XYZ file of C-alpha atoms in Angstrom:
493
model
C 17.716 8.011 -23.799
C 19.179 9.176 -20.932
C 18.678 7.967 -17.683
C 17.902 11.712 -16.529
C 15.224 11.790 -19.417
C 13.452 8.431 -18.686
C 12.547 9.896 -15.239
C 10.742 12.575 -16.471
C 8.323 10.328 -18.069
C 5.177 8.474 -15.890
C 4.203 4.985 -17.316
C 1.345 6.457 -20.025
C 4.403 8.415 -20.889
C 6.536 5.636 -21.562
C 3.875 4.182 -23.091
C 3.537 6.724 -25.781
C 7.019 6.856 -26.619
C 7.151 3.184 -27.356
C 3.396 3.294 -29.566
C 5.281 6.321 -31.300
C 8.263 4.326 -32.046
C 10.572 7.157 -30.562
C 11.953 4.333 -28.181
C 11.932 0.786 -28.298
C 10.624 -1.465 -25.081
C 14.067 -3.172 -24.923
C 15.561 0.170 -24.860
C 13.219 1.142 -21.733
C 14.004 -2.419 -20.350
C 17.566 -2.069 -20.483
C 17.681 1.489 -18.638
C 15.461 0.331 -15.867
C 17.764 -2.841 -15.336
C 20.895 -0.274 -15.072
C 19.010 1.850 -12.668
C 18.296 -1.088 -10.368
C 21.597 -2.329 -10.643
C 22.959 1.160 -9.582
C 20.492 1.640 -6.777
C 19.281 -1.309 -5.322
C 22.505 -2.548 -3.575
C 21.770 0.487 -1.412
C 17.836 0.706 -1.078
C 16.989 -3.218 -1.390
C 13.865 -2.303 -3.095
C 13.979 -5.803 -5.100
C 14.410 -9.057 -3.354
C 14.020 -10.899 -6.987
C 15.159 -9.568 -9.975
C 13.823 -11.071 -12.851
C 15.766 -9.648 -15.865
C 15.682 -12.510 -18.014
C 11.872 -13.440 -17.503
C 11.129 -9.728 -18.986
C 13.595 -10.162 -21.872
C 12.085 -13.234 -22.631
C 8.216 -11.743 -22.561
C 9.735 -9.104 -24.680
C 10.852 -11.488 -27.230
C 7.836 -13.427 -27.351
C 5.069 -10.743 -26.902
C 6.290 -7.836 -28.030
C 4.185 -4.370 -27.292
C 1.231 -3.493 -29.737
C -0.082 -0.283 -30.338
C -3.371 -1.490 -28.421
C -1.594 -2.057 -25.300
C -1.834 0.507 -22.551
C 1.317 -0.099 -20.983
C 3.211 -1.538 -23.928
C 6.905 -1.615 -23.230
C 6.706 -0.194 -19.807
C 9.319 -1.819 -17.517
C 7.467 -2.904 -13.837
C 7.981 -4.505 -10.440
C 5.278 -6.671 -8.779
C 5.130 -6.800 -4.666
C 6.464 -10.095 -3.240
C 3.158 -10.716 -1.422
C 0.034 -11.408 -2.740
C 0.799 -11.636 -6.416
C 1.846 -14.900 -8.214
C 3.688 -15.406 -10.857
C 4.070 -18.660 -12.583
C 7.224 -20.131 -12.244
C 8.614 -17.865 -9.537
C 9.057 -17.918 -5.802
C 6.580 -16.160 -3.731
C 8.065 -15.363 -0.463
C 5.848 -12.877 1.346
C 8.970 -11.805 3.169
C 9.290 -14.866 5.432
C 11.790 -17.421 5.963
C 8.906 -19.996 6.081
C 8.092 -19.739 2.398
C 11.711 -21.177 0.996
C 11.276 -23.584 -1.780
C 7.780 -22.524 -2.617
C 7.035 -21.876 -6.468
C 3.854 -20.274 -7.991
C 2.060 -22.688 -10.544
C 0.024 -20.216 -11.979
C -0.317 -16.631 -12.638
C -2.512 -14.239 -10.551
C -5.488 -13.065 -12.319
C -3.904 -9.750 -12.457
C -0.744 -10.391 -13.512
C -2.213 -12.055 -16.377
C -3.829 -8.416 -17.474
C -0.500 -7.198 -16.628
C 1.331 -9.268 -19.360
C -1.674 -8.749 -21.392
C -1.305 -4.785 -21.511
C 2.483 -5.185 -22.307
C 3.633 -4.318 -18.774
C 7.718 -6.061 -18.690
C 7.909 -7.791 -14.991
C 11.580 -7.638 -14.418
C 11.812 -8.160 -10.654
C 9.502 -8.583 -7.539
C 9.634 -6.154 -4.480
C 10.633 -6.223 -0.566
C 8.422 -6.501 1.773
C 7.797 -7.117 5.732
C 6.807 -10.385 6.649
C 3.200 -11.055 5.899
C 3.114 -7.423 5.005
C 2.575 -7.162 8.950
C 4.268 -4.019 9.557
C 4.445 -0.487 8.546
C 7.975 -0.694 7.845
C 9.745 -2.985 5.440
C 12.462 -4.580 7.479
C 11.760 -8.519 6.928
C 14.373 -10.728 8.652
C 14.620 -12.693 5.731
C 15.414 -9.953 3.268
C 16.605 -7.085 4.791
C 15.967 -3.632 5.391
C 14.358 -1.601 2.774
C 15.813 2.039 2.658
C 14.128 5.120 1.712
C 15.491 7.253 -1.693
C 14.938 10.416 0.112
C 17.336 9.565 2.954
C 18.367 5.975 3.166
C 18.640 6.231 6.882
C 14.799 6.450 6.956
C 12.027 3.948 6.186
C 10.304 3.796 2.875
C 7.218 2.638 5.027
C 5.321 -0.940 4.330
C 4.368 -3.068 3.872
C 4.892 -1.880 0.206
C 7.962 -0.194 1.251
C 10.165 -1.963 -1.821
C 7.541 -1.128 -4.314
C 7.479 2.697 -3.457
C 11.375 2.746 -2.977
C 11.865 1.358 -6.161
C 9.388 4.172 -7.791
C 10.959 6.831 -5.705
C 14.513 5.672 -6.396
C 13.819 5.883 -10.403
C 13.729 2.316 -11.449
C 10.506 2.243 -12.536
C 7.260 5.014 -12.640
C 5.069 2.384 -11.338
C 5.022 -0.688 -9.403
C 2.092 -2.917 -7.771
C 1.346 -2.236 -4.015
C -1.468 -3.914 -1.895
C -3.027 -2.909 1.241
C -4.754 -4.218 4.325
C -4.088 -1.645 6.817
C -2.294 1.395 4.945
C 0.260 -0.413 2.702
C -0.495 1.618 -0.187
C -0.496 4.851 1.234
C 1.982 4.686 4.143
C 4.912 4.040 1.715
C 3.378 6.642 -0.849
C 3.514 9.034 2.078
C 7.136 8.393 3.464
C 8.454 8.064 -0.515
C 6.605 11.241 -2.135
C 4.164 9.257 -4.328
C 0.357 9.072 -5.057
C -1.242 6.129 -3.727
C -4.718 5.417 -3.868
C -6.325 2.155 -2.028
C -9.361 1.242 -4.414
C -12.688 0.223 -2.689
C -12.953 -3.203 -1.935
C -13.675 -5.267 -4.953
C -12.350 -3.083 -7.347
C -9.259 -5.237 -8.387
C -9.352 -9.236 -8.175
C -7.183 -10.929 -5.531
C -7.864 -14.127 -7.880
C -7.684 -17.140 -8.735
C -5.684 -17.478 -5.224
C -7.787 -16.170 -3.204
C -11.669 -14.172 -2.694
C -10.862 -12.126 -0.016
C -7.843 -11.496 2.108
C -7.929 -10.418 5.900
C -11.930 -10.250 5.763
C -11.896 -7.994 2.776
C -8.994 -5.747 4.323
C -6.496 -6.297 1.568
C -6.918 -4.851 -1.790
C -4.204 -4.657 -4.913
C -2.835 -1.144 -6.055
C -0.343 0.617 -7.290
C 2.193 3.280 -6.242
C 2.761 6.035 -8.758
C 4.353 9.065 -9.694
C 1.441 10.724 -11.403
C -2.447 10.656 -10.635
C -3.003 9.566 -14.460
C -0.852 6.367 -13.872
C -3.136 5.463 -10.874
C -6.194 6.167 -12.710
C -5.214 4.285 -15.936
C -4.157 1.114 -13.437
C -7.653 1.294 -12.744
C -9.614 1.693 -15.708
C -7.374 -0.936 -17.344
C -7.106 -3.740 -14.709
C -10.499 -3.411 -12.904
C -11.637 -6.736 -14.900
C -13.278 -9.583 -12.505
C -12.024 -13.174 -12.695
C -14.017 -15.890 -12.364
C -16.066 -16.369 -8.978
C -15.488 -13.279 -7.357
C -16.382 -12.693 -3.592
C -16.762 -8.953 -4.122
C -17.242 -6.910 -7.313
C -17.123 -3.050 -7.162
C -19.359 -1.391 -9.587
C -17.591 0.012 -12.419
C -17.817 3.705 -13.051
C -20.100 5.872 -15.154
C -17.093 7.161 -16.836
C -13.287 6.134 -16.863
C -11.241 7.424 -14.317
C -8.436 8.776 -16.728
C -11.432 10.946 -18.059
C -12.421 12.181 -15.240
C -9.207 13.995 -14.681
C -9.826 16.567 -17.338
C -13.163 17.560 -15.485
C -12.464 20.172 -12.343
C -14.515 18.313 -9.147
C -17.466 19.983 -8.174
C -17.490 22.007 -4.920
C -16.857 19.223 -2.173
C -17.719 19.766 1.856
C -14.448 18.124 3.173
C -14.064 17.436 6.927
C -10.508 17.539 8.539
C -8.682 16.328 11.735
C -5.444 16.419 13.088
C -6.036 14.360 16.472
C -5.028 10.891 16.964
C -7.707 8.366 17.778
C -5.555 7.025 20.466
C -5.180 10.488 22.330
C -1.174 10.151 21.390
C 1.074 13.228 20.023
C 0.704 13.795 15.955
C 4.219 15.138 14.630
C 4.106 18.944 13.831
C 5.226 17.837 10.053
C 2.132 15.826 9.661
C -0.016 18.401 11.269
C 1.297 21.097 9.246
C 0.819 19.290 5.903
C -2.793 18.832 6.728
C -3.687 22.665 7.457
C -1.799 23.831 4.413
C -3.492 21.095 2.773
C -7.049 22.753 4.205
C -5.889 26.067 3.215
C -5.186 25.242 -0.476
C -8.590 23.241 -0.376
C -10.514 26.340 0.736
C -8.786 28.470 -1.991
C -9.835 25.877 -4.719
C -13.080 26.699 -3.660
C -13.911 24.195 -1.490
C -15.604 24.091 2.058
C -13.446 22.786 4.534
C -14.177 22.249 8.105
C -12.411 21.057 11.345
C -14.331 18.120 12.662
C -13.704 15.565 15.747
C -12.560 12.131 13.779
C -15.506 9.647 13.232
C -13.960 6.711 14.468
C -12.574 5.753 18.159
C -9.315 3.981 19.770
C -11.454 0.676 20.033
C -11.771 0.292 16.564
C -8.013 -0.308 16.027
C -6.596 -1.682 18.961
C -9.527 -4.352 19.829
C -11.730 -4.530 16.239
C -8.763 -4.226 14.207
C -6.030 -6.341 16.152
C -8.323 -8.899 16.878
C -8.922 -9.775 13.146
C -5.491 -9.675 12.159
C -4.298 -12.478 15.066
C -7.009 -14.399 13.434
C -5.547 -13.902 10.063
C -1.785 -14.536 10.781
C -2.745 -17.653 12.635
C -4.598 -18.783 9.267
C -1.355 -17.589 7.077
C 1.067 -19.655 9.034
C -1.735 -22.815 8.964
C -1.900 -22.335 4.813
C 1.732 -22.079 4.401
C 2.116 -25.323 6.617
C -0.461 -27.244 4.373
C 1.278 -26.016 1.400
C 4.354 -27.247 2.190
C 3.332 -30.269 4.294
C 5.264 -29.497 7.107
C 3.900 -27.376 9.981
C 5.796 -23.824 10.381
C 8.081 -23.917 13.269
C 8.880 -21.418 15.775
C 12.354 -20.334 14.380
C 11.122 -20.113 10.967
C 9.335 -16.699 11.331
C 9.491 -13.911 12.964
C 9.073 -13.679 16.812
C 6.063 -11.184 16.729
C 4.577 -13.270 13.697
C 4.953 -16.664 15.328
C 3.294 -14.763 18.626
C 0.545 -13.072 16.554
C -0.203 -16.549 15.089
C -0.479 -18.090 18.689
C -3.071 -15.585 19.893
C -5.155 -16.270 16.639
C -5.282 -19.897 17.680
C -6.373 -18.836 21.148
C -9.344 -16.391 20.029
C -12.774 -18.258 20.017
C -14.724 -18.588 16.797
C -17.446 -16.373 18.918
C -14.907 -13.837 19.848
C -13.740 -13.713 15.918
C -17.300 -13.506 14.352
C -17.898 -10.896 17.350
C -14.960 -8.305 16.675
C -15.981 -8.862 12.438
C -19.432 -7.759 13.080
C -17.736 -4.892 14.553
C -16.662 -4.129 11.174
C -20.015 -3.856 9.613
C -20.991 -1.051 12.225
C -17.892 1.122 11.743
C -18.797 0.844 7.841
C -22.145 1.828 8.801
C -20.878 4.814 10.805
C -18.812 5.877 8.124
C -21.382 5.630 5.670
C -23.549 8.233 7.796
C -20.295 10.349 8.178
C -20.282 10.655 4.122
C -23.739 11.681 3.810
C -22.578 14.985 5.466
C -18.997 15.417 3.889
C -17.575 13.918 0.678
C -14.083 13.602 1.943
C -12.048 13.154 5.226
C -8.582 14.811 5.130
C -6.393 13.332 8.061
C -2.420 13.113 7.888
C -1.628 9.757 6.138
C 0.409 8.670 9.213
C 0.941 10.674 12.331
C 4.964 10.829 11.887
C 7.250 11.834 9.472
C 9.183 9.085 8.105
C 11.372 7.722 10.868
C 14.837 6.054 10.963
C 14.980 2.334 9.966
C 14.560 0.005 13.052
C 12.667 2.777 15.167
C 9.418 0.693 15.405
C 11.155 -2.629 15.756
C 10.805 -4.448 18.999
C 13.468 -3.613 21.589
C 15.732 -6.829 22.423
C 13.917 -6.842 26.096
C 10.793 -7.062 24.319
C 12.046 -9.523 21.871
C 13.298 -11.865 24.520
C 9.887 -11.237 26.177
C 7.742 -12.472 23.391
C 10.197 -15.672 22.630
C 9.851 -16.706 26.095
C 5.911 -16.027 26.197
C 5.572 -17.998 23.028
C 7.731 -20.668 23.840
C 5.583 -21.332 27.034
C 2.513 -20.318 25.625
C 1.447 -18.137 28.244
C -1.778 -16.379 26.637
C -2.925 -13.767 28.806
C 0.489 -12.321 29.026
C 1.458 -12.641 25.608
C -1.631 -10.790 24.583
C -0.916 -7.879 26.717
C 2.873 -7.627 25.049
C 1.091 -7.512 21.833
C -1.226 -4.992 22.501
C 1.430 -2.742 23.926
C 3.792 -3.446 20.710
C 0.507 -2.911 18.402
C -0.066 0.550 20.311
C 3.351 1.187 19.310
C 2.543 0.654 15.689
C -0.761 2.803 15.690
C 1.187 5.523 17.264
C 2.324 5.874 13.785
C -0.331 4.450 11.506
C -3.970 5.709 13.320
C -5.743 6.545 10.333
C -5.264 4.252 7.459
C -6.712 0.901 8.406
C -10.347 2.275 8.923
C -10.791 2.082 4.972
C -9.586 -1.237 5.052
C -12.062 -2.483 7.754
C -14.863 -0.046 5.789
C -13.859 -1.149 1.876
C -13.816 2.724 1.438
C -11.472 4.285 -1.048
C -8.786 6.437 0.444
C -5.575 8.148 -1.169
C -2.115 9.627 0.254
C -1.068 12.899 -1.844
C 2.445 13.876 -1.787
C 1.787 17.828 -0.931
C 4.412 18.568 1.863
C 8.191 17.571 2.556
C 9.245 18.599 6.006
C 12.894 20.653 7.173
C 14.720 17.367 6.516
C 13.400 17.148 3.044
C 11.256 14.155 3.975
C 8.093 13.326 2.232
C 5.051 13.787 4.321
C 1.610 12.845 2.473
C -1.988 13.650 3.477
C -5.020 11.612 3.185
C -8.355 11.480 1.796
C -11.093 8.993 2.638
C -14.009 8.982 0.121
C -17.305 7.183 0.469
C -17.435 3.131 -0.981
C -16.839 3.262 -4.506
C -16.401 7.018 -4.978
C -12.942 6.631 -6.553
C -14.290 9.444 -8.886
C -14.404 12.126 -6.122
C -10.891 11.391 -5.233
C -9.054 11.150 -8.587
C -11.039 14.449 -10.032
C -9.641 16.239 -6.386
C -6.325 14.499 -6.809
C -6.329 16.058 -10.255
C -6.894 19.339 -9.179
C -4.301 19.353 -6.512
C -1.651 17.647 -8.795
C -2.294 20.970 -10.899
C -2.237 23.228 -8.230
C 0.725 21.890 -6.430
C 2.748 19.875 -8.863
C 5.045 17.101 -7.431
C 6.003 14.972 -10.303
C 9.141 16.875 -10.970
C 10.699 16.496 -7.073
C 12.871 13.557 -7.024
C 15.054 11.543 -4.785
């Protein structure tokens, strides 16, 4: 098999070739590793190669016909998933020397189903930014144009898939980190409902339930098969989404019923939305109408404060908790110079939040979930841009030198009120790009980015659909219909 032939297949297609004896898993792994060696020096998608680990797994556990993904080369994001005996760095200098003692529940399932893990993918520190530029591991670049971001925080995974290294890789999403990289890299990315995939045994929930695991894939059916195969609870789960009545892969064969879909291109912070992103939504709305759906322009069912107050306060608290957890694990407190300036500042602000304030903002998440639930009594889906800007140039959302100096000074002096005002200003800069995705993290709803548009510069621009809690069935059926109407898999970076 040549690389060009390899790249024509999704993960399900490669697994079928192995099952039928048309190619061996060892040959597929060699192709994936060769591609990684060719493009990773430019993309920096993989921050920890594990080639011999994969070869050893293959030698000890050859694929079987019963495995869903037997022999498929695979990458996991270097954030929430633990792989026994390997470093788990979460994009940070502070975790140097820390090695996982067990496999995460999902990793156990991956290996059981024959996925060959041969590396970990780059992520921003603690997964905090919508771009992948960690100081510890360097910038990850977009295969469509290496001067541009692949998004974040699953930027390494998305770049690896779009760059042809693998057809599918894990991604996680606490504020849009599956969907934003999917949008930036021309991939399909579905954030599952809360509790659909296990975070165990290391966590029952992460970021108050905002974080979920998932994948970036080139095809809809790979994401559907991923959920079908790996939605199996571990021991003592805090959340467990009810299983679907029909397997998601089977649902793809059935066109969706006529849906009532509300759409909007307004920005909840009142900021500009790029014309590329508006055009992507408007074109999609016309396509949906042509497919027989009822499509209506509506006001957004959420508001500025849901992001700048409710979401941001919880993130401050979670960063503080993460720093405490790392300090406890290594037995030495994390010092200011061991993490990025904004990370440390967020941690200090989390320390300054009272228990009552934290609980108050957490309660607002419940209110938002109720409001969104009422919205979906009238509309099965909400259509928006995935992000408010097309992929931007590397470094565009980084703090300026002056902002970095200010954050460092305020952090060293612990000037809380001034630091909070500065961080909120920097956060608004980020929310200018990502005003839509965090809502489904707070509510637990499923949402997907679908690659239906490329701009004049040849960069992908995704559109996002959000459905009611546990209604991945609606999204998968709609995605399959859109994939058939406007195929994207043969568009390659």
